Coordinates of C-alpha atoms and ligand atoms in Angstrom, one line a residue:
M193 CA 118.9 53.8 128.6
A194 CA 121.4 56.4 127.9
T195 CA 121.8 57.4 131.6
M196 CA 123.0 53.7 131.8
I197 CA 125.7 53.4 130.3
R198 CA 127.2 56.9 131.0
E199 CA 126.6 55.5 134.3
A200 CA 128.3 52.8 133.5
Q201 CA 130.6 54.2 131.6
E202 CA 131.6 56.8 134.9
L203 CA 132.0 54.0 137.1
V204 CA 134.0 51.7 134.7
Q205 CA 136.6 55.5 134.7
R206 CA 136.7 55.3 138.2
V207 CA 137.9 51.4 138.6
R208 CA 140.0 52.0 135.7
E209 CA 141.1 54.8 138.1
G210 CA 141.8 53.0 141.3
D211 CA 138.3 53.3 143.2
V212 CA 138.6 49.9 144.8
R213 CA 135.0 50.5 146.3
S214 CA 133.3 51.7 142.4
L215 CA 135.4 48.5 141.7
G216 CA 133.0 46.7 144.3
R217 CA 130.0 47.7 142.1
A218 CA 131.4 47.2 139.3
V219 CA 131.5 43.5 140.7
S220 CA 127.5 43.8 142.7
L221 CA 126.2 45.8 139.3
V222 CA 126.9 42.4 137.0
E223 CA 126.5 39.7 140.5
E224 CA 122.8 41.3 139.9
G225 CA 122.0 40.8 136.2
G226 CA 120.1 43.9 136.2
P227 CA 120.2 46.0 132.2
A228 CA 123.0 47.9 134.3
A229 CA 125.0 44.9 134.2
M230 CA 126.0 44.6 130.5
A231 CA 126.6 48.2 130.5
V232 CA 129.1 47.7 132.6
L233 CA 130.7 44.7 131.0
S234 CA 130.6 47.1 128.1
A235 CA 132.5 49.3 128.6
C236 CA 134.9 47.2 130.9
H237 CA 135.9 45.9 127.8
A238 CA 136.2 48.7 126.3
A239 CA 138.8 49.5 129.1
N240 CA 140.3 46.3 128.6
A241 CA 141.3 46.1 125.1
A242 CA 144.7 48.7 125.6
A243 CA 145.6 46.2 129.0
K244 CA 147.7 43.4 129.2
T245 CA 146.2 40.9 132.2
V246 CA 147.0 36.8 131.8
R247 CA 144.8 35.1 133.5
I248 CA 145.6 32.3 135.3
G249 CA 143.5 29.7 136.1
F250 CA 143.9 26.8 139.8
T251 CA 142.1 23.9 139.7
G252 CA 142.4 20.9 141.1
P253 CA 140.8 18.4 143.9
P254 CA 138.9 19.7 146.7
G255 CA 142.2 19.9 150.1
A256 CA 144.5 20.2 147.6
G257 CA 145.0 23.7 149.1
K258 CA 144.7 25.8 145.9
S259 CA 143.6 28.1 148.6
T260 CA 146.6 29.3 151.3
L261 CA 148.3 28.2 147.5
V262 CA 147.0 31.0 145.6
N263 CA 147.5 33.6 148.3
R264 CA 151.0 33.0 147.9
Y265 CA 151.6 33.2 144.6
A266 CA 149.4 36.5 144.5
R267 CA 151.9 37.8 146.7
L268 CA 154.9 36.9 145.4
L269 CA 153.3 38.3 142.4
R270 CA 153.3 41.6 144.6
A271 CA 156.6 41.5 145.8
Q272 CA 157.4 40.9 142.3
G273 CA 155.3 44.9 142.0
E274 CA 152.3 42.9 140.0
T275 CA 148.8 43.8 140.1
V276 CA 146.9 41.4 141.1
G277 CA 143.2 40.4 141.0
V278 CA 142.1 36.8 142.9
A279 CA 138.2 35.6 141.7
A280 CA 137.9 32.3 143.9
V281 CA 134.8 30.0 142.4
D282 CA 133.5 27.5 144.5
P283 CA 129.8 27.0 143.5
T284 CA 129.7 24.6 147.6
S285 CA 130.0 27.3 149.1
P286 CA 127.9 29.3 152.1
F287 CA 129.6 32.8 151.5
H288 CA 127.5 33.3 148.3
G289 CA 127.1 36.7 147.5
G290 CA 129.3 37.9 150.1
A291 CA 132.7 39.9 149.3
I292 CA 135.0 37.5 150.4
L293 CA 135.4 33.9 151.5
G294 CA 136.1 32.4 155.0
D295 CA 139.1 30.9 154.3
R296 CA 140.3 34.6 153.3
I297 CA 140.3 35.4 156.3
R298 CA 143.9 34.9 155.9
M299 CA 143.9 37.3 153.6
Q300 CA 142.0 40.1 154.9
G301 CA 145.3 42.4 156.2
E302 CA 146.3 42.6 152.7
Q303 CA 142.5 43.3 151.5
E304 CA 143.9 46.7 152.6
D305 CA 146.6 46.4 149.1
A306 CA 145.2 48.5 146.8
G307 CA 146.9 46.7 143.5
L308 CA 145.7 43.6 145.0
Y309 CA 141.7 42.7 145.0
I310 CA 139.8 39.3 145.9
R311 CA 136.7 38.4 145.4
S312 CA 134.6 35.5 145.3
V313 CA 132.4 34.6 142.2
A314 CA 128.0 34.6 143.5
T315 CA 125.5 33.5 140.8
R316 CA 122.6 35.1 142.1
G317 CA 121.1 36.7 138.6
M318 CA 123.3 35.5 136.7
L319 CA 122.1 33.2 134.0
G320 CA 125.3 31.4 132.3
G321 CA 126.3 28.8 135.1
L322 CA 129.7 29.8 136.7
A323 CA 132.5 29.6 133.7
A324 CA 130.0 33.0 132.2
A325 CA 129.2 34.5 135.9
T326 CA 133.4 34.4 136.2
A327 CA 133.8 34.9 133.1
D328 CA 132.3 38.6 133.4
I329 CA 134.1 39.2 136.9
C330 CA 137.6 38.7 135.4
T331 CA 136.5 41.0 133.3
V332 CA 135.0 43.3 135.8
I333 CA 138.7 43.5 137.0
E334 CA 141.0 43.4 134.7
A335 CA 139.1 47.1 134.0
S336 CA 141.1 48.0 137.1
G337 CA 144.4 47.5 135.4
K338 CA 145.7 43.8 137.0
S339 CA 149.0 42.6 135.8
R340 CA 148.3 38.9 137.0
M341 CA 144.1 37.4 137.0
L342 CA 144.1 34.3 138.9
I343 CA 141.2 32.2 138.9
E344 CA 140.2 29.3 141.3
T345 CA 138.0 26.5 141.8
V346 CA 137.2 24.2 144.0
G347 CA 136.8 20.6 143.0
V348 CA 137.2 18.5 139.2
G349 CA 133.6 19.1 137.2
Q350 CA 132.8 20.0 134.2
D351 CA 132.5 23.1 135.4
E352 CA 136.0 23.9 136.5
V353 CA 137.5 22.5 133.4
E354 CA 135.2 25.2 131.9
I355 CA 136.1 27.7 133.5
A356 CA 140.5 26.5 133.0
R357 CA 139.0 27.3 129.5
L358 CA 139.2 30.8 130.3
A359 CA 142.4 31.0 131.7
D360 CA 145.5 32.2 128.9
V361 CA 147.3 29.4 131.6
T362 CA 146.1 26.6 134.3
V363 CA 147.3 24.8 137.0
V364 CA 146.9 22.0 137.9
V365 CA 147.2 21.2 142.0
M366 CA 147.6 17.9 143.2
V367 CA 148.2 16.3 146.1
P368 CA 149.4 13.1 148.0
G369 CA 147.7 10.8 149.3
M370 CA 144.8 10.8 147.8
G371 CA 144.1 7.3 147.1
D372 CA 144.8 6.5 143.3
D373 CA 145.7 9.7 143.0
V374 CA 146.1 10.8 139.3
Q375 CA 143.9 7.8 138.3
S376 CA 140.8 9.4 140.3
I377 CA 141.4 13.1 138.8
K378 CA 139.2 13.2 135.3
A379 CA 140.9 13.0 132.0
G380 CA 139.8 16.2 131.1
L381 CA 141.4 17.7 133.7
M382 CA 145.0 16.7 132.6
E383 CA 144.3 17.6 129.5
I384 CA 143.7 21.1 130.4
A385 CA 147.2 20.9 132.6
D386 CA 149.6 23.7 131.2
I387 CA 152.3 23.4 135.1
F388 CA 151.6 20.6 137.3
V389 CA 151.4 21.4 140.7
I390 CA 152.4 19.3 143.5
N391 CA 151.2 21.1 147.2
K392 CA 151.6 19.8 150.6
C393 CA 155.2 18.8 149.5
D394 CA 156.5 17.6 152.9
R395 CA 153.5 14.8 153.7
E396 CA 154.9 11.6 151.9
G397 CA 153.5 10.2 148.9
A398 CA 155.2 13.1 146.5
E399 CA 157.0 11.2 144.3
R400 CA 154.1 8.8 143.5
V401 CA 152.4 11.6 142.0
E402 CA 154.4 13.2 140.6
S403 CA 155.8 9.5 138.5
D404 CA 151.7 9.0 137.8
I405 CA 151.8 11.9 136.3
R406 CA 154.6 11.1 134.0
A407 CA 153.4 8.4 133.3
M408 CA 150.6 9.5 132.0
Q409 CA 152.8 12.8 130.0
S410 CA 154.2 9.7 128.6
L411 CA 151.2 8.1 127.0
A412 CA 150.1 11.2 125.6
E413 CA 150.6 12.6 122.1
T414 CA 154.2 15.2 123.1
D415 CA 153.2 18.5 122.6
V416 CA 155.3 21.7 122.1
W417 CA 154.6 22.3 125.2
T418 CA 155.0 19.1 128.3
P419 CA 153.6 20.9 131.4
P420 CA 156.2 21.3 133.7
I421 CA 156.1 19.5 137.6
V422 CA 156.5 22.1 140.2
R423 CA 156.0 20.3 143.9
T424 CA 155.1 23.7 146.4
T425 CA 154.6 23.6 150.7
A426 CA 152.7 26.8 149.5
I427 CA 152.0 26.5 153.3
A428 CA 155.3 27.2 154.2
G429 CA 155.8 29.1 151.0
E430 CA 157.5 26.7 149.4
G431 CA 158.0 25.6 145.8
I432 CA 155.7 29.1 145.0
A433 CA 159.2 31.0 143.0
E434 CA 158.9 27.9 140.5
L435 CA 156.2 28.1 140.1
E436 CA 156.3 31.6 138.7
A437 CA 158.7 30.4 136.6
G438 CA 157.1 27.8 134.6
V439 CA 154.0 30.7 134.4
Q440 CA 157.0 33.2 132.6
R441 CA 158.4 29.9 130.1
Y442 CA 155.3 29.1 129.4
L443 CA 153.6 32.3 128.0
A444 CA 157.4 33.2 126.5
Q445 CA 157.6 29.6 124.9
R446 CA 153.5 30.0 123.8
A447 CA 153.4 33.7 122.7
D448 CA 151.5 32.9 119.8
G449 CA 148.7 30.5 120.7
L450 CA 148.4 32.5 123.4
Q451 CA 145.7 34.3 121.0
R452 CA 144.9 31.4 119.6
R453 CA 143.5 30.2 122.7
R454 CA 141.7 33.7 123.7
Q455 CA 140.3 33.8 120.2
S456 CA 138.7 30.0 120.7
A457 CA 137.6 30.6 124.1
W458 CA 135.0 33.5 122.8
G459 CA 133.6 31.2 120.3
G460 CA 132.1 29.2 123.1
R461 CA 131.7 32.3 125.7
L462 CA 129.9 34.3 122.7
L463 CA 127.7 32.0 122.1
Q464 CA 126.4 32.1 125.3
M465 CA 126.2 35.6 125.8
A466 CA 123.6 35.5 122.8
Q467 CA 121.5 32.9 124.2
R468 CA 121.7 34.2 127.5
E469 CA 120.4 37.8 126.1
L470 CA 118.0 36.0 124.4
L471 CA 116.9 35.5 127.6
R472 CA 116.6 38.3 129.0
Q473 CA 115.2 40.3 126.2
G474 CA 112.6 37.5 125.9
E475 CA 111.9 38.0 130.1
A476 CA 111.4 41.1 129.4
R477 CA 109.3 40.5 127.0
G478 CA 106.3 37.4 127.8
V479 CA 108.3 34.4 129.0
N480 CA 108.0 35.5 132.5
A481 CA 106.1 33.5 135.4
A482 CA 103.8 36.5 135.6
N483 CA 102.8 35.5 132.5
M484 CA 103.4 32.4 132.1
E485 CA 100.9 31.9 134.9
M486 CA 98.5 34.0 132.9
Q487 CA 99.1 30.8 130.5
A488 CA 98.6 28.1 132.9
A489 CA 95.0 29.6 133.4
K490 CA 94.1 28.6 129.9
V491 CA 95.6 25.7 129.6
A492 CA 93.7 24.2 132.8
A493 CA 91.2 25.7 130.3
G494 CA 91.5 23.4 127.7
A495 CA 94.1 25.8 125.4
N496 CA 96.3 23.8 123.8
P497 CA 100.3 24.4 125.9
Y498 CA 102.5 23.5 122.7
E499 CA 100.3 26.1 120.7
L500 CA 100.7 28.4 123.3
V501 CA 104.6 28.5 124.0
Q502 CA 104.8 28.9 120.5
D503 CA 103.0 31.6 120.2
V504 CA 104.1 33.2 123.3
V505 CA 108.2 32.5 122.0
R506 CA 106.7 34.2 118.6
N507 CA 105.7 36.7 120.7
A508 CA 109.2 37.2 122.2
L509 CA 110.7 37.5 119.0
G510 CA 109.2 39.2 117.1
A511 CA 108.2 42.4 120.2
T512 CA 111.7 43.6 118.9
E513 CA 109.8 45.8 116.2
M514 CA 106.5 46.6 115.7
H515 CA 105.1 44.8 112.5
L516 CA 101.8 43.6 110.9
D517 CA 100.8 41.1 113.6
H518 CA 97.6 39.6 111.3
L519 CA 94.6 40.3 109.7
G520 CA 91.4 40.2 111.2
V521 CA 88.5 38.6 108.2
A522 CA 84.7 37.8 109.9
V523 CA 83.1 34.8 108.2
K524 CA 80.0 33.3 109.2
S525 CA 81.6 29.9 110.3
I526 CA 85.6 29.4 110.7
A527 CA 84.4 25.8 110.5
E528 CA 83.6 26.5 106.4
A529 CA 86.7 29.2 106.0
R530 CA 89.2 27.7 107.3
R531 CA 88.5 25.3 104.4
F532 CA 90.1 27.7 101.7
Y533 CA 93.8 29.5 103.9
E534 CA 94.1 24.6 104.3
T535 CA 93.8 24.8 100.9
L536 CA 96.0 27.5 100.8
G537 CA 98.5 26.4 102.2
L538 CA 98.2 27.5 105.5
R539 CA 97.4 26.4 109.3
V540 CA 95.4 26.6 112.0
E541 CA 98.0 27.2 114.7
H542 CA 96.0 28.7 117.6
E543 CA 91.8 27.9 118.4
E544 CA 89.6 30.4 120.3
T545 CA 86.9 31.5 121.9
V546 CA 87.2 35.0 123.6
E547 CA 84.0 35.3 125.8
H548 CA 83.9 39.4 126.8
E549 CA 83.9 39.1 123.4
Q550 CA 82.1 37.4 122.0
V551 CA 84.1 35.9 119.0
K552 CA 85.6 32.2 118.5
T553 CA 88.4 33.4 116.7
V554 CA 91.4 30.6 114.5
M555 CA 94.8 32.0 114.0
L556 CA 96.9 30.5 110.7
P557 CA 100.1 31.8 110.6
L558 CA 101.0 33.2 107.2
G559 CA 104.9 34.7 106.6
E560 CA 105.6 36.9 110.1
S561 CA 101.5 37.1 110.9
R562 CA 98.9 36.4 111.0
I563 CA 94.8 36.2 109.4
E564 CA 92.5 35.4 112.1
L565 CA 89.3 34.1 111.8
L566 CA 86.5 35.7 113.2
E567 CA 83.2 34.0 114.7
P568 CA 79.9 35.3 115.9
T569 CA 79.0 32.9 118.8
A570 CA 76.2 35.5 119.3
A571 CA 74.1 37.7 117.5
D572 CA 74.7 41.7 119.2
S573 CA 78.3 40.6 120.0
V574 CA 80.3 43.6 117.5
I575 CA 81.5 40.9 114.8
G576 CA 77.6 39.9 114.7
K577 CA 76.4 43.5 114.4
Y578 CA 78.8 43.8 111.9
L579 CA 78.4 40.8 109.7
A580 CA 74.5 42.1 109.7
K581 CA 75.5 44.9 108.2
R582 CA 78.8 44.4 106.1
G583 CA 79.0 41.2 105.2
E584 CA 81.9 38.9 105.4
G585 CA 85.2 40.3 104.9
L586 CA 88.0 42.1 105.5
H587 CA 87.4 42.9 109.6
H588 CA 90.5 44.9 111.0
I589 CA 93.9 44.8 110.5
A590 CA 96.3 44.7 114.1
V591 CA 99.8 45.8 113.9
H592 CA 102.2 44.7 117.1
V593 CA 104.2 47.0 119.2
A594 CA 106.4 46.3 121.9
D595 CA 105.4 48.3 125.1
V596 CA 100.3 48.3 124.1
D597 CA 100.2 50.6 126.9
G598 CA 102.6 52.6 125.9
T599 CA 100.8 53.1 122.8
M600 CA 97.9 53.1 124.1
Q601 CA 98.9 56.6 126.4
A602 CA 100.3 58.4 124.0
M603 CA 97.7 57.9 121.7
L604 CA 95.4 59.2 123.6
A605 CA 97.7 62.0 124.3
A606 CA 97.5 62.9 121.1
G607 CA 93.7 63.2 120.9
I608 CA 93.0 59.9 118.4
R609 CA 90.1 58.7 119.7
L610 CA 90.4 54.9 120.2
V611 CA 87.2 51.8 120.6
N612 CA 88.3 51.4 124.0
A613 CA 90.4 53.3 126.3
E614 CA 91.8 49.9 128.4
V615 CA 94.0 47.5 126.6
R616 CA 92.5 44.3 126.9
T617 CA 93.8 40.1 127.2
G618 CA 92.8 38.3 124.1
A619 CA 93.5 35.5 122.6
G620 CA 96.8 34.1 123.0
G621 CA 96.9 36.2 126.2
H622 CA 97.6 39.4 124.0
R623 CA 96.9 42.3 125.4
Y624 CA 95.2 45.1 122.8
F625 CA 93.0 48.2 121.9
F626 CA 91.3 49.5 118.6
V627 CA 91.5 52.4 117.1
H628 CA 88.5 53.9 115.8
P629 CA 88.2 53.9 111.7
A630 CA 87.9 58.0 111.5
N631 CA 91.7 58.1 113.2
T632 CA 92.6 55.6 110.2
G633 CA 91.9 56.4 106.4
G634 CA 88.3 53.6 107.5
V635 CA 89.5 50.9 108.4
L636 CA 89.8 49.7 112.3
L637 CA 93.1 49.3 113.4
E638 CA 93.9 47.1 116.3
I639 CA 97.9 48.0 118.2
V640 CA 98.0 44.5 120.0
G641 CA 101.9 43.3 122.3
V642 CA 102.3 40.7 125.0
K643 CA 102.3 41.7 128.3
T644 CA 105.5 42.8 130.3
A645 CA 106.1 42.1 133.5
Ligands
CO28 CO1 92.9 40.7 115.8

């Protein structure tokens, strides 16, 4: 872990120094979404603390010419000495995973320009949807010190609205000749616009679009800012300077609101990030396909899937630290013994017969841990013999560890005597082994954990 963090910091340092290859590598690592992604993002965020990248989002219906508009705008910004990052988001693009979208080919010449970096947003390994993926990629590109970050989305769905919220300034791009143009655009999109662009103004109907927008604006409550309407013909480079003037005006007038906007964007993002992290950690601790397949076999054999899932998740959440997993109590009859514990207020959560141990078990949750009642299914089983020799009573205590195999290896290496020298699978799919009482002060100790992928 420490190595991974150091490597991420070194990579991000090269990104900050302007190494384009390192930037590409950093974005790819984040796209892959593995443990390195978190380290890279964290290092990028630290690098961005001092940076003042302005994020400008472009959204609007497909066919509005947003790519051309963004390309032209990026060129204008470069000519003015700004450095520019572009994240192009197209959930339908067949080019996902590639660095350059098909319609970016005309910008290829500019890929040589170190002050311009274009990347399509791929979501291969990323959890949390397109907006989260886009936010992460922006964070990485911004670490290269770009003064402007342009985010381009296709379409008018919920994803696009969410992505637009990532931006400091949101540009909604409309186009003439789309039937009931403005009415067909979702109200949500109208609400997020800081600037309207009517692109392809060489076409018939630009007037109509503009008057429709104005009509809608007159209905809306007047805020301190009425989004200006900029007419462009991006393909000819017309209106691009006016767009930049609109952006500058917005930034100047709304400077006080910018911080609040970023903060409110973080509220939603943090929830997403925490959920994503929960998923990631869960996956490493048994909430994964391999373990579920094992659990499915138990469901097929009659186990209760609702209880199984509770077990799996509890294990995943509890696996961060060592804790007392359960107390194993040997009893002659579970049916009889559980009556007392149920009177005490405990509830049986899991019931299972573990064939290879010749034992029937029930688990009764008790705070962070549980009481396990063990009833032999054969007189010559381990528990059967225990009962014959000692009578009913506390049989073992079980300690939950994150890494059962690692713990066993460490004990073997230390010469500790184990009851069984390999990890077994027991009730609830938990993996366990027993440490001989000779080492533990006379207590039979079970070490238990979940299967890790
Ligand atoms: Co046990």
